[in-house]
PDB file of C-alpha atoms in Angstrom:
ATOM      1  CA  UNK A 377     -62.356 -13.348-101.759  1.00 50.00           C
ATOM      2  CA  UNK A 378     -60.920 -11.733 -98.581  1.00 56.00           C
ATOM      3  CA  UNK A 379     -57.361 -10.538 -98.316  1.00 60.00           C
ATOM      4  CA  UNK A 380     -57.343 -11.454 -94.647  1.00 58.00           C
ATOM      5  CA  UNK A 381     -56.649 -15.011 -93.487  1.00 57.00           C
ATOM      6  CA  UNK A 382     -59.326 -16.963 -91.753  1.00 60.00           C
ATOM      7  CA  UNK A 383     -57.145 -17.675 -88.736  1.00 60.00           C
ATOM      8  CA  UNK A 384     -56.411 -13.998 -87.903  1.00 54.00           C
ATOM      9  CA  UNK A 385     -56.733 -13.417 -84.130  1.00 55.00           C
ATOM     10  CA  UNK A 386     -59.688 -11.291 -82.986  1.00 51.00           C
ATOM     11  CA  UNK A 387     -58.310  -8.132 -81.396  1.00 53.00           C
ATOM     12  CA  UNK A 388     -59.321  -7.583 -77.755  1.00 57.00           C
ATOM     13  CA  UNK A 389     -62.381  -5.482 -77.155  1.00 68.00           C
ATOM     14  CA  UNK A 390     -61.409  -1.860 -76.808  1.00 72.00           C
ATOM     15  CA  UNK A 391     -62.705  -0.250 -73.644  1.00 76.00           C
ATOM     16  CA  UNK A 392     -64.820   2.846 -73.875  1.00 79.00           C
ATOM     17  CA  UNK A 393     -63.031   6.173 -73.439  1.00 82.00           C
ATOM     18  CA  UNK A 394     -64.734   6.697 -70.105  1.00 87.00           C
ATOM     19  CA  UNK A 395     -63.905   3.183 -68.770  1.00 87.00           C
ATOM     20  CA  UNK A 396     -61.193   4.294 -66.310  1.00 90.00           C
ATOM     21  CA  UNK A 397     -63.534   6.820 -64.715  1.00 91.00           C
ATOM     22  CA  UNK A 398     -66.279   4.201 -64.608  1.00 92.00           C
ATOM     23  CA  UNK A 399     -63.995   1.771 -62.884  1.00 92.00           C
ATOM     24  CA  UNK A 400     -62.912   4.239 -60.246  1.00 93.00           C
ATOM     25  CA  UNK A 401     -66.476   4.711 -58.995  1.00 94.00           C
ATOM     26  CA  UNK A 402     -67.018   1.094 -57.777  1.00 94.00           C
ATOM     27  CA  UNK A 403     -63.384   0.825 -56.751  1.00 94.00           C
ATOM     28  CA  UNK A 404     -63.851   3.788 -54.424  1.00 95.00           C
ATOM     29  CA  UNK A 405     -66.937   2.230 -52.790  1.00 93.00           C
ATOM     30  CA  UNK A 406     -65.386  -1.255 -52.384  1.00 91.00           C
ATOM     31  CA  UNK A 407     -64.219  -2.341 -48.939  1.00 91.00           C
ATOM     32  CA  UNK A 408     -60.717  -2.714 -50.512  1.00 93.00           C
ATOM     33  CA  UNK A 409     -60.644   0.866 -51.736  1.00 94.00           C
ATOM     34  CA  UNK A 410     -57.627   1.792 -49.614  1.00 95.00           C
ATOM     35  CA  UNK A 411     -55.594  -0.727 -51.477  1.00 95.00           C
ATOM     36  CA  UNK A 412     -57.335  -0.931 -54.820  1.00 95.00           C
ATOM     37  CA  UNK A 413     -57.695   2.733 -55.774  1.00 96.00           C
ATOM     38  CA  UNK A 414     -53.993   3.566 -55.425  1.00 96.00           C
ATOM     39  CA  UNK A 415     -53.015   0.365 -57.093  1.00 96.00           C
ATOM     40  CA  UNK A 416     -55.332   1.143 -60.130  1.00 96.00           C
ATOM     41  CA  UNK A 417     -53.998   4.680 -60.287  1.00 96.00           C
ATOM     42  CA  UNK A 418     -50.354   3.471 -60.315  1.00 97.00           C
ATOM     43  CA  UNK A 419     -51.106   0.827 -63.044  1.00 96.00           C
ATOM     44  CA  UNK A 420     -53.010   3.391 -65.094  1.00 95.00           C
ATOM     45  CA  UNK A 421     -50.288   6.040 -64.811  1.00 95.00           C
ATOM     46  CA  UNK A 422     -47.663   3.450 -65.833  1.00 96.00           C
ATOM     47  CA  UNK A 423     -49.796   2.346 -68.805  1.00 94.00           C
ATOM     48  CA  UNK A 424     -50.258   5.983 -69.863  1.00 93.00           C
ATOM     49  CA  UNK A 425     -46.472   6.558 -69.768  1.00 96.00           C
ATOM     50  CA  UNK A 426     -45.924   3.390 -71.799  1.00 95.00           C
ATOM     51  CA  UNK A 427     -48.621   4.449 -74.254  1.00 93.00           C
ATOM     52  CA  UNK A 428     -46.911   7.824 -74.778  1.00 94.00           C
ATOM     53  CA  UNK A 429     -43.526   6.108 -75.463  1.00 96.00           C
ATOM     54  CA  UNK A 430     -44.870   3.352 -77.755  1.00 94.00           C
ATOM     55  CA  UNK A 431     -47.930   4.992 -79.255  1.00 92.00           C
ATOM     56  CA  UNK A 432     -49.835   1.810 -78.342  1.00 91.00           C
ATOM     57  CA  UNK A 433     -53.080   1.626 -76.325  1.00 90.00           C
ATOM     58  CA  UNK A 434     -52.564  -2.084 -75.533  1.00 91.00           C
ATOM     59  CA  UNK A 435     -51.310  -1.373 -72.123  1.00 92.00           C
ATOM     60  CA  UNK A 436     -54.244   0.908 -71.222  1.00 93.00           C
ATOM     61  CA  UNK A 437     -56.689  -1.742 -72.522  1.00 92.00           C
ATOM     62  CA  UNK A 438     -54.946  -4.359 -70.401  1.00 93.00           C
ATOM     63  CA  UNK A 439     -55.237  -2.299 -67.191  1.00 94.00           C
ATOM     64  CA  UNK A 440     -58.946  -1.643 -67.768  1.00 94.00           C
ATOM     65  CA  UNK A 441     -59.628  -5.292 -68.546  1.00 92.00           C
ATOM     66  CA  UNK A 442     -57.618  -6.512 -65.548  1.00 94.00           C
ATOM     67  CA  UNK A 443     -59.487  -4.272 -63.136  1.00 94.00           C
ATOM     68  CA  UNK A 444     -62.866  -5.062 -64.667  1.00 93.00           C
ATOM     69  CA  UNK A 445     -62.035  -8.728 -64.034  1.00 93.00           C
ATOM     70  CA  UNK A 446     -61.163  -8.072 -60.432  1.00 94.00           C
ATOM     71  CA  UNK A 447     -64.404  -6.230 -59.825  1.00 94.00           C
ATOM     72  CA  UNK A 448     -66.424  -8.935 -61.498  1.00 93.00           C
ATOM     73  CA  UNK A 449     -64.687 -11.775 -59.605  1.00 93.00           C
ATOM     74  CA  UNK A 450     -64.420 -10.045 -56.197  1.00 93.00           C
ATOM     75  CA  UNK A 451     -67.672 -11.493 -54.855  1.00 93.00           C
ATOM     76  CA  UNK A 452     -66.612 -14.988 -55.730  1.00 90.00           C
ATOM     77  CA  UNK A 453     -63.277 -14.506 -54.073  1.00 86.00           C
ATOM     78  CA  UNK A 454     -65.002 -13.068 -50.965  1.00 88.00           C
ATOM     79  CA  UNK A 455     -67.376 -16.054 -50.885  1.00 90.00           C
ATOM     80  CA  UNK A 456     -64.491 -18.491 -51.194  1.00 84.00           C
ATOM     81  CA  UNK A 457     -62.567 -16.756 -48.355  1.00 83.00           C
ATOM     82  CA  UNK A 458     -65.686 -16.645 -46.227  1.00 88.00           C
ATOM     83  CA  UNK A 459     -66.322 -20.382 -46.696  1.00 87.00           C
ATOM     84  CA  UNK A 460     -63.284 -21.092 -44.513  1.00 81.00           C
ATOM     85  CA  UNK A 461     -61.796 -23.473 -47.071  1.00 76.00           C
ATOM     86  CA  UNK A 462     -58.386 -24.544 -45.822  1.00 67.00           C
ATOM     87  CA  UNK A 463     -55.952 -24.478 -48.688  1.00 67.00           C
ATOM     88  CA  UNK A 464     -52.916 -24.664 -46.366  1.00 67.00           C
ATOM     89  CA  UNK A 465     -52.123 -28.162 -47.631  1.00 67.00           C
ATOM     90  CA  UNK A 466     -52.026 -27.249 -51.301  1.00 70.00           C
ATOM     91  CA  UNK A 467     -49.210 -28.606 -53.516  1.00 68.00           C
ATOM     92  CA  UNK A 468     -46.508 -26.177 -54.226  1.00 69.00           C
ATOM     93  CA  UNK A 469     -45.608 -26.767 -57.875  1.00 68.00           C
ATOM     94  CA  UNK A 470     -42.462 -24.707 -57.638  1.00 71.00           C
ATOM     95  CA  UNK A 471     -41.283 -26.838 -54.740  1.00 70.00           C
ATOM     96  CA  UNK A 472     -42.056 -30.003 -56.716  1.00 65.00           C
ATOM     97  CA  UNK A 473     -40.107 -28.707 -59.662  1.00 72.00           C
ATOM     98  CA  UNK A 474     -37.172 -27.951 -57.490  1.00 72.00           C
ATOM     99  CA  UNK A 475     -37.154 -31.507 -56.047  1.00 64.00           C
ATOM    100  CA  UNK A 476     -36.892 -33.033 -59.547  1.00 56.00           C
ATOM    101  CA  UNK A 477     -33.603 -31.252 -60.353  1.00 54.00           C
TER     102      UNK A 477
END
């Protein structure tokens, strides 16, 4: 019999120790490098500061996972933008909520 409940949440996959350096390489070669590299470095530095204060690696993991997701999904976003899809007539949910009040 196990002492752990069956419904315990699965902890997020911990990135490898070299993950930040591995992320910087493709970020530096991306066409958005001028914006993305400084943004990643700011987020990483903030997460490091938080980690030092809280003794938690969660913020560091989150930064790595967020940027991995951005890199993975960037081609799909580029294709969407290049498709010329006009989303200017989308429904603004915040505006709709404001009208109900």
